[in-house]
Coordinates of C-alpha atoms in Angstrom, one line a residue:
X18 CA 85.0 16.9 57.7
X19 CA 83.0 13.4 56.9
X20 CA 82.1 13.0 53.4
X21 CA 79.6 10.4 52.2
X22 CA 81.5 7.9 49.3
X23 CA 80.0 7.9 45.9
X24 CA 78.6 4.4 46.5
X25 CA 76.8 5.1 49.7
X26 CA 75.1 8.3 47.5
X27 CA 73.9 6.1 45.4
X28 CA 72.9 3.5 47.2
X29 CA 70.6 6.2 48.8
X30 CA 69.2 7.7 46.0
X31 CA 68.1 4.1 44.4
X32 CA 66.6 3.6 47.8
X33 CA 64.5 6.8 47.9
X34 CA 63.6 6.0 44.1
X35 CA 62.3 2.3 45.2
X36 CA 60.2 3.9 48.3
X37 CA 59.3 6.7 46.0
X38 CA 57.9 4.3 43.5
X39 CA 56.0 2.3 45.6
X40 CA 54.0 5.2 47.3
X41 CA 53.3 6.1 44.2
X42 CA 52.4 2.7 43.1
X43 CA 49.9 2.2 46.0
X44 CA 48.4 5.7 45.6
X45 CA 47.1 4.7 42.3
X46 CA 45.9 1.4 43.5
X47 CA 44.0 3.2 46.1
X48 CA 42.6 5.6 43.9
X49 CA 41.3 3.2 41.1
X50 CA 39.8 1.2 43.9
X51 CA 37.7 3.8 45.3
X52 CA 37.1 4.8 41.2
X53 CA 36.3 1.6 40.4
X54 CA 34.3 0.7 43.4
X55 CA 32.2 3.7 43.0
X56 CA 31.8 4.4 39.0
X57 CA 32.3 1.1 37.9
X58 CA 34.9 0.0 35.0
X59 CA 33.6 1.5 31.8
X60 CA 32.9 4.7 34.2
X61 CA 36.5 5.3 35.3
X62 CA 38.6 6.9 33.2
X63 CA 42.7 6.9 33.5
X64 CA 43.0 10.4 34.0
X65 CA 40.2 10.6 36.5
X66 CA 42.4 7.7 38.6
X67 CA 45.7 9.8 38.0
X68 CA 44.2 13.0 39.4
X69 CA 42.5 11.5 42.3
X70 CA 46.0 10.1 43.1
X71 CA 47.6 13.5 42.3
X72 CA 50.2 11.9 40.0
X73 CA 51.2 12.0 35.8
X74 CA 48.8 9.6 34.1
X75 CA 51.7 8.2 31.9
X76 CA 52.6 6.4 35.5
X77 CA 49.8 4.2 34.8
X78 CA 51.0 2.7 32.1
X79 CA 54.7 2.7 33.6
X80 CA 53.6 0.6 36.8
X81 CA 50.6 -1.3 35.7
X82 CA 51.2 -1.5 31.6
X83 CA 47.3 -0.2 31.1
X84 CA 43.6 0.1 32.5
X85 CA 42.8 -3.3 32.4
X86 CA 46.4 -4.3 34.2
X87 CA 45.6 -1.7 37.0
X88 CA 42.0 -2.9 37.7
X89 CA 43.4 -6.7 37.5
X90 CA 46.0 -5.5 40.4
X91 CA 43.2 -3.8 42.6
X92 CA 41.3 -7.2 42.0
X93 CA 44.3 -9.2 43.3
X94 CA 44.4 -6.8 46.2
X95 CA 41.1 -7.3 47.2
X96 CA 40.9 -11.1 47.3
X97 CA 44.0 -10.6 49.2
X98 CA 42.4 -8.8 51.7
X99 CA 39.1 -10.8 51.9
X100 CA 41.0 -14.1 52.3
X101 CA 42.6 -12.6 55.2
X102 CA 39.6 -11.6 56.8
X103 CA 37.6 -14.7 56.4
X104 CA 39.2 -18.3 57.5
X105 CA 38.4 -20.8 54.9
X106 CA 37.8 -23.1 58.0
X107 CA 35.0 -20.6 59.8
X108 CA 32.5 -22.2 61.5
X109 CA 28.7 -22.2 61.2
X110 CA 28.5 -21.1 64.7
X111 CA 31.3 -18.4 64.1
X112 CA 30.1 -17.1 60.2
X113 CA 27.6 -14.6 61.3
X114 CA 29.9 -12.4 63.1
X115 CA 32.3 -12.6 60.5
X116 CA 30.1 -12.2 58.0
X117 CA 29.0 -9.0 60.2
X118 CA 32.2 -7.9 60.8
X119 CA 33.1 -7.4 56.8
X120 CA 29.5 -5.5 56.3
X121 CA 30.7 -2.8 58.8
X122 CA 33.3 -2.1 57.3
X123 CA 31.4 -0.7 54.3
X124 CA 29.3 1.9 53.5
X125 CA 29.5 5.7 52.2
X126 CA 32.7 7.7 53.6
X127 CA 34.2 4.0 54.2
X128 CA 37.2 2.6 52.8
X129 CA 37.6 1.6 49.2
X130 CA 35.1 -1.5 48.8
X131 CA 36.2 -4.9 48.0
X132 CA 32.9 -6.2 47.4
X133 CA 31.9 -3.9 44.9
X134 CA 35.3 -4.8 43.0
X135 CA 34.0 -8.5 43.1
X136 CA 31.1 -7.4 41.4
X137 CA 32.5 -5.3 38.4
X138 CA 33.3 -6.3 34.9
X139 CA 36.2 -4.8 33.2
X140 CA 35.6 -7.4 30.0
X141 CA 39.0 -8.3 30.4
X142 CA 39.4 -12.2 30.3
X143 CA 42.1 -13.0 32.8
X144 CA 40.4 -10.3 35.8
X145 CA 37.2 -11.5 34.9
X146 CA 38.0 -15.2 35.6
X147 CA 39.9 -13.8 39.4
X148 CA 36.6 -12.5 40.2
X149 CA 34.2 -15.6 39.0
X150 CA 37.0 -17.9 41.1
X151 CA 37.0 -15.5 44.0
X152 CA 33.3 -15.2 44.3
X153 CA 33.1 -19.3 43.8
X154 CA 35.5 -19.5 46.5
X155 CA 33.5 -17.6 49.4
X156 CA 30.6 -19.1 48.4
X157 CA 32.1 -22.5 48.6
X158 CA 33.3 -21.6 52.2
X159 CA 29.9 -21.0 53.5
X160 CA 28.9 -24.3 51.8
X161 CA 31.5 -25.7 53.6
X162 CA 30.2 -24.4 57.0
X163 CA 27.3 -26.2 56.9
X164 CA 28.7 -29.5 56.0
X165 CA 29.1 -29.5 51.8
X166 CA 31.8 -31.1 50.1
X167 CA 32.1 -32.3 46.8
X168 CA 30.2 -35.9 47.4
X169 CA 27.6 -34.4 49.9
X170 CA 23.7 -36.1 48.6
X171 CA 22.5 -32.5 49.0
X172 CA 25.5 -30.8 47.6
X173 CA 23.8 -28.9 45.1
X174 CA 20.9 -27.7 47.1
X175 CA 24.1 -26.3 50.1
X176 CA 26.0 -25.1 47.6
X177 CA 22.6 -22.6 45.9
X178 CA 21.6 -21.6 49.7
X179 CA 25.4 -20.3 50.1
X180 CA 25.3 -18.5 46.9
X181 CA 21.8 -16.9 47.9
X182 CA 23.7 -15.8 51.2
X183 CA 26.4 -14.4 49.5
X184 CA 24.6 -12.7 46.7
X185 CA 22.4 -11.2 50.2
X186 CA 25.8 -9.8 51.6
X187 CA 26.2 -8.4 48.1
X188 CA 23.5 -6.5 48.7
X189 CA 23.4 -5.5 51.7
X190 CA 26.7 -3.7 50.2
X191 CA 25.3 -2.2 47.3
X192 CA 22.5 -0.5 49.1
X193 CA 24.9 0.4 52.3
X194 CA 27.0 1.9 49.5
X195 CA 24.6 3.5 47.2
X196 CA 21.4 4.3 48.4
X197 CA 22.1 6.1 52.6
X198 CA 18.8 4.1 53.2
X199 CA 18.8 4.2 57.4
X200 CA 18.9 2.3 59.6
X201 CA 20.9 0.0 57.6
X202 CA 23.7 2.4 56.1
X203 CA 24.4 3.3 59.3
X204 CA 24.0 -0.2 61.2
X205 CA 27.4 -1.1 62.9
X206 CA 28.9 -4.7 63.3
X207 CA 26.8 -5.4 66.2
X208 CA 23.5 -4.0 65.0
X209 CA 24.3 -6.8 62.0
X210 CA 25.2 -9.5 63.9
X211 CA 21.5 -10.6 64.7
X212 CA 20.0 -10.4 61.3
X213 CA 22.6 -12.3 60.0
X214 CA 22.1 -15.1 62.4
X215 CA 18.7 -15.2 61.1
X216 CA 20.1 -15.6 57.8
X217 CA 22.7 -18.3 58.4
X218 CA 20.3 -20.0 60.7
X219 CA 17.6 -19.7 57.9
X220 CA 19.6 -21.1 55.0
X221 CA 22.7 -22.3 56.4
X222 CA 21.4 -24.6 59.4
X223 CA 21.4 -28.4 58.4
X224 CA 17.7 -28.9 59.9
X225 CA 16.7 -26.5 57.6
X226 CA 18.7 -26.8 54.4
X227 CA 16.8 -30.5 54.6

């Protein structure tokens, strides 16, 4: 009869611990993004993140060293995610659709919000800085779309109109998120599409950011 050799045992074993480990890891990063989407930092407790993921609490602190390390790591996750989904060389022409296409995605019942992560404080230094940069960042790509750079003669007045885009998309978030106010908690990628055309053409368009 085959045996297995004590090397090939363990070898197995310290491969089910790694896989173990990372489910485990990415079940708490899953439920302290939906915590921390939801309730906010200061709302969200350790315990309530541990349960939700259906794991000791004391992992918290094994994988991510604290609260303020976990909500750093959902932060990294989410930028992650959003740089993904939006090319930092989108067109004017192609921004309302993907602008469109990230709104669908949210909304009650929907998966754990990036956006709302972007907009929560933990008052630690280091995740608060990721979230200032990262919010810069996509507001400096719609700048970009209409034509900013650095030495544009209208730079500053490109750069505010991408900023009062983005803080829109904010809120269409929050309210999608928060408030089930119809039609728009409901309103799908298409149904989105339109009005933000409006909204690019309104502020983004270079014959009417003159």
């Amino acid at each position: 009869m085959a045996t297995s050799s004590p090397h090939t045992s363990t070898t197995g074993e310290a491969g089910q611990r790694r896989r173990d480990a990372a489910g485990t890891r990415q079940l708490l990063l899953d439920a302290a993004r939906r915590r921390f989407a939801t309730d906010g930092y200061t709302g969200t407790t350790v315990r309530d993140i541990a349960d939700e993921a259906g794991v000791n609490v004391a992992l918290i602190s094994r994988y991510f060293t604290s609260k303020e390390g976990l909500f750093e790591a959902c932060l990294v996750g989410a930028v992650d995610e959003l740089s993904h989904a939006v090319d930092p060389d989108v067109t004017l022409d192609r921004l309302p659709e993907t602008i469109a296409t990230q709104l669908a995605g949210t909304g009650r019942g929907g998966k754990p919000n990036q956006f709302l992560l972007l907009l929560r404080s933990s008052g630690d230094e280091q995740a608060d800085r990721i979230r200032r940069n990262t919010v810069h960042s996509f507001a400096e790509r719609l700048a970009r779309a209409a034509g900013w750079h650095p030495g544009h003669p209208d730079a500053d007045r490109l750069m505010l109109r991408a900023q009062i885009a983005l803080a829109t998309g904010f809120g269409i978030v929050l309210l999608r998120v928060s408030t089930g106010l119809e039609p728009l908690s409901s309103a799908g990628r298409d149904d989105l599409v339109g009005p933000m055309q409006d909204l690019v053409d309104g502020l983004l368009r270079e014959r009417d950011a003159r």
